[in-house]
mmCIF file of C-alpha atoms in Angstrom:
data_model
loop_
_atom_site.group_PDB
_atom_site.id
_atom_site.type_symbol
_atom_site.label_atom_id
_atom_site.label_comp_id
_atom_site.label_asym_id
_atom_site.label_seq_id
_atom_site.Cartn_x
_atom_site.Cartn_y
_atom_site.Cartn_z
ATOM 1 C CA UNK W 165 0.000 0.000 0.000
ATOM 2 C CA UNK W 166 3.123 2.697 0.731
ATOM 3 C CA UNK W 167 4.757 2.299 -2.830
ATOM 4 C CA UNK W 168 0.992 2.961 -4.472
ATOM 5 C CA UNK W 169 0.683 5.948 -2.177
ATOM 6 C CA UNK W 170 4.090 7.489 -2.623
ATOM 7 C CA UNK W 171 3.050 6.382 -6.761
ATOM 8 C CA UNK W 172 0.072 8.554 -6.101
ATOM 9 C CA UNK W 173 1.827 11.400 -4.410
ATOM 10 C CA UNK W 174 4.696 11.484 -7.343
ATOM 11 C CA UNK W 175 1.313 11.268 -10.173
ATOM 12 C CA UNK W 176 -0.495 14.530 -8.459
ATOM 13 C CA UNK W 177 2.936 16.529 -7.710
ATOM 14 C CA UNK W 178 4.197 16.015 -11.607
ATOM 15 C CA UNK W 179 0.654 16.813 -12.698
ATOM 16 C CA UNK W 180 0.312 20.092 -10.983
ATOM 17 C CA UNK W 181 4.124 20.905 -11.965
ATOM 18 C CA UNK W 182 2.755 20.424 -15.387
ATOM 19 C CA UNK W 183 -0.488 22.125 -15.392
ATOM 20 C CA UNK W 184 1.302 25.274 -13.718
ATOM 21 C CA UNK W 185 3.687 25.524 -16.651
ATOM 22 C CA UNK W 186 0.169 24.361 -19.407
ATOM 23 C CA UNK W 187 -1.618 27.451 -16.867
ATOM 24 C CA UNK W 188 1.072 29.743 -18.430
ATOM 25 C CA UNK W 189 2.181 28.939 -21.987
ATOM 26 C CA UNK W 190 -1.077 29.699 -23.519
ATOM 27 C CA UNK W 191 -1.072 33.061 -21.663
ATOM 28 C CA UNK W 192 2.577 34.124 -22.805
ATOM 29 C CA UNK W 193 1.135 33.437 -26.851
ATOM 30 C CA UNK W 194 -1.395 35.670 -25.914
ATOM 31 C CA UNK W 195 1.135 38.445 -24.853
ATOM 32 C CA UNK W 196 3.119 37.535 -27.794
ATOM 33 C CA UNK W 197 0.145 37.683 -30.367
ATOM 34 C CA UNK W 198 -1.108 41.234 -28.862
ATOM 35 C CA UNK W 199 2.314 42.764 -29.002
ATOM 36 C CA UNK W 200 3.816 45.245 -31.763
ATOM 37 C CA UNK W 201 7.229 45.257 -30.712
ATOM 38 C CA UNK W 202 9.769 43.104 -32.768
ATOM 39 C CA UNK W 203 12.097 43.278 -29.101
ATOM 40 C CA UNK W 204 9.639 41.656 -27.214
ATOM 41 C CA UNK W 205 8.216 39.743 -28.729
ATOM 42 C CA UNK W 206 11.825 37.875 -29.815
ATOM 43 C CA UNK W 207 11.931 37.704 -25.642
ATOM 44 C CA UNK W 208 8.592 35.978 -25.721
ATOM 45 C CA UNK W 209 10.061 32.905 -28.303
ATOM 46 C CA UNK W 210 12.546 32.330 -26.018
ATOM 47 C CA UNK W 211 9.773 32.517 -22.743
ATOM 48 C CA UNK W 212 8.064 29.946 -24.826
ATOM 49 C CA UNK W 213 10.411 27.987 -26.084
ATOM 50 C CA UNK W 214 12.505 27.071 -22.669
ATOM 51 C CA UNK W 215 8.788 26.927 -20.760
ATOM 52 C CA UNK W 216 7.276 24.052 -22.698
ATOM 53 C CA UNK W 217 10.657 22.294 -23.260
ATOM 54 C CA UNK W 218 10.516 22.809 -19.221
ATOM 55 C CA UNK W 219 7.261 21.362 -18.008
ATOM 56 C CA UNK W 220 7.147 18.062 -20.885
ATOM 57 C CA UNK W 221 9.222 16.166 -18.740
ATOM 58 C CA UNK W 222 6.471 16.435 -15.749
ATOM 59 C CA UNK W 223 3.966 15.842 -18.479
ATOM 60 C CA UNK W 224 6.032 12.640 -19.264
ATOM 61 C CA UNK W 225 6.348 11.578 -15.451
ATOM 62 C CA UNK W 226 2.760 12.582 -15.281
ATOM 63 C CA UNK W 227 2.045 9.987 -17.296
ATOM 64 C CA UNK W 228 4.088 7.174 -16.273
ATOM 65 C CA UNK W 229 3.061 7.353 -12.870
ATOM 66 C CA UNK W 230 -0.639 7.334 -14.220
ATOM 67 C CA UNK W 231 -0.211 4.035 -16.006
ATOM 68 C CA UNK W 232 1.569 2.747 -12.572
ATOM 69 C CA UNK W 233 -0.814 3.782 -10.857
ATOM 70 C CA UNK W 234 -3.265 1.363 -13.145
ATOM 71 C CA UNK W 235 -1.130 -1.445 -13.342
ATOM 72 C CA UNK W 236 -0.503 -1.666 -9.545
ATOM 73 C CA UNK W 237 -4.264 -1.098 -9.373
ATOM 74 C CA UNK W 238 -4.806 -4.269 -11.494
ATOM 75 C CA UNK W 239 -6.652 -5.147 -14.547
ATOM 76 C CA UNK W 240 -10.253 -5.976 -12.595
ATOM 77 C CA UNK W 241 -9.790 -2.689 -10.900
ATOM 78 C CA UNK W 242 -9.344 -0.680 -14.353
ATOM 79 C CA UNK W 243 -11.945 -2.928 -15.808
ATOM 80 C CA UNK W 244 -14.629 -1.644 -13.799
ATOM 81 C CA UNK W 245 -13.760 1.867 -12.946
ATOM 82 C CA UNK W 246 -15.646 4.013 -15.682
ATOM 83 C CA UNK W 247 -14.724 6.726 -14.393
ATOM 84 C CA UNK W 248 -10.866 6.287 -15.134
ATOM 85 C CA UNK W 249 -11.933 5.936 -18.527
ATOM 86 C CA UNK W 250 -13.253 9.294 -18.827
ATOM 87 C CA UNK W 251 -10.469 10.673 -17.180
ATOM 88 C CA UNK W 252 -7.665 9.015 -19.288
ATOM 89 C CA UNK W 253 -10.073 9.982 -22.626
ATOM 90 C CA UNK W 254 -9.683 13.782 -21.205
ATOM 91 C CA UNK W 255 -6.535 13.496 -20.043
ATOM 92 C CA UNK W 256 -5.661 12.123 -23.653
ATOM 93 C CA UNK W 257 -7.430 15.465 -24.651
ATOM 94 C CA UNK W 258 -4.618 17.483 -22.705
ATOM 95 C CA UNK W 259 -1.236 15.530 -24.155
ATOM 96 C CA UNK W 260 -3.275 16.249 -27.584
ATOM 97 C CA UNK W 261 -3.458 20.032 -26.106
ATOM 98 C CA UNK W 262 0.067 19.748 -25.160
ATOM 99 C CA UNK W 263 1.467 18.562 -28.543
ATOM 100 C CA UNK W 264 -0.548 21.189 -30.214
ATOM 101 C CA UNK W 265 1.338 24.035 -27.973
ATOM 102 C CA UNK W 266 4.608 22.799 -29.887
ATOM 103 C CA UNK W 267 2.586 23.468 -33.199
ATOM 104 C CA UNK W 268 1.874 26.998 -31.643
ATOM 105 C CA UNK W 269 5.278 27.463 -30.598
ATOM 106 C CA UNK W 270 6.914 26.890 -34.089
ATOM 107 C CA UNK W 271 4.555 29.177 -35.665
ATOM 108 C CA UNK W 272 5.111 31.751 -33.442
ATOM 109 C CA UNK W 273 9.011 31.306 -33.909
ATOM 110 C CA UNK W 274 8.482 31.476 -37.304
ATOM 111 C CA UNK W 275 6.748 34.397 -37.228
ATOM 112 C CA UNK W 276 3.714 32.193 -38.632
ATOM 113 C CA UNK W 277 0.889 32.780 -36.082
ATOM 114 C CA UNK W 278 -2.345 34.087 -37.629
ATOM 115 C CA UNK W 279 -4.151 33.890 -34.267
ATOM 116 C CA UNK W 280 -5.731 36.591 -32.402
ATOM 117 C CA UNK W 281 -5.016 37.289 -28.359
ATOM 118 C CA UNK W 282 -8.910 36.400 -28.177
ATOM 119 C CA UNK W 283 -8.093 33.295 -29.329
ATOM 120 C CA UNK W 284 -5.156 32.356 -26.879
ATOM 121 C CA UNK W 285 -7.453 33.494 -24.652
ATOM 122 C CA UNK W 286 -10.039 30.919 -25.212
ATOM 123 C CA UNK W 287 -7.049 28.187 -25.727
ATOM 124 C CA UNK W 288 -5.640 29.536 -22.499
ATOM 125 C CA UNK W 289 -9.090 28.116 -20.468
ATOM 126 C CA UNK W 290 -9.864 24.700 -21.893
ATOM 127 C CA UNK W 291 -6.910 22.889 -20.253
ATOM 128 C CA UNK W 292 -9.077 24.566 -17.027
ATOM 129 C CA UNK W 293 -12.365 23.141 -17.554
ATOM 130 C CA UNK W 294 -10.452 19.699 -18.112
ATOM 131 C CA UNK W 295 -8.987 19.613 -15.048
ATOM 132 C CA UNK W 296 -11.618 20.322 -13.048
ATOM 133 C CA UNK W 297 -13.850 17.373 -14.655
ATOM 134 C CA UNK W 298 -10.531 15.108 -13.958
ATOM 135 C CA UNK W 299 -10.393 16.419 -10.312
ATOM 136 C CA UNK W 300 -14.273 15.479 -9.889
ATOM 137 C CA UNK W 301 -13.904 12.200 -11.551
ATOM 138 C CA UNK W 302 -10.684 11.245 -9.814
ATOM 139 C CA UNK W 303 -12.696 12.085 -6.082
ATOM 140 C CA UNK W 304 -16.215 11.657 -6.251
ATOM 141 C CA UNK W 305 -15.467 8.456 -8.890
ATOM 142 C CA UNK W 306 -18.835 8.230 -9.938
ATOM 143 C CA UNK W 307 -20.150 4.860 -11.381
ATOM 144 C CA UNK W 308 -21.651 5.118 -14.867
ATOM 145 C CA UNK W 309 -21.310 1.321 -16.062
#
């Protein structure tokens, strides 16, 4: 029972590690897509670039101590909780969200985007709204099957 908890513990600290850096990114491309200056918005590529090459690694671990997590857990277990199925199909939703960030990242470096600050605005709250469902799931752990 101590190595799932301390499996647990290591799952939740990477997660919010990553969700504080997935918080962020979305909020520096809207800085970056508002601004007019050519100085800082170079400063914001390099924000960018060194943030989401920062927090992948906890969105790595996130995931590895997930699928732990179920394995220890055992196939019956995973079987018949429907509720971690919703939760891994939204949390497949957010490494989706995360991969599209690089997308983001490469246009803005190319001096690509097309995107408005309303829009990073919007992209800024899904990853929000996501993990509050997962939070709810992961608690309450409603049965729906």
């Amino acid at each position: 029972m101590t190595t799932i908890l301390w499996i647990k513990a290591l799952h939740i600290a990477f997660m919010v590690a990553w969700f504080a850096g997935i918080f962020y990114l979305p909020r520096l491309f809207v800085y970056h897509a508002e601004s007019d200056s050519k100085e800082v918005q170079e400063q914001l590529k390099i924000m960018e670039r060194r943030l989401l090459f920062f927090i992948t690694p906890f969105a790595i671990l996130t995931l590895v101590f997930g699928l732990a997590l179920i394995f220890l857990m055992g196939s019956q277990w995973f079987i018949h909780s429907g509720w971690l199925h919703i939760k891994l199909v939204l949390v497949a939703a957010l490494y989706v969200y995360h991969g599209y960030c690089f997308k983001l990242l490469a246009d803005f470096k190319n001096d690509k985007n097309t995107r408005s600050g309303k829009f990073y605005r919007v992209f800024n709250e899904l990853p929000v709204l996501v993990l509050f469902a997962v939070i709810i799931l992961a608690i309450l752990k409603p049965v729906f099957w």
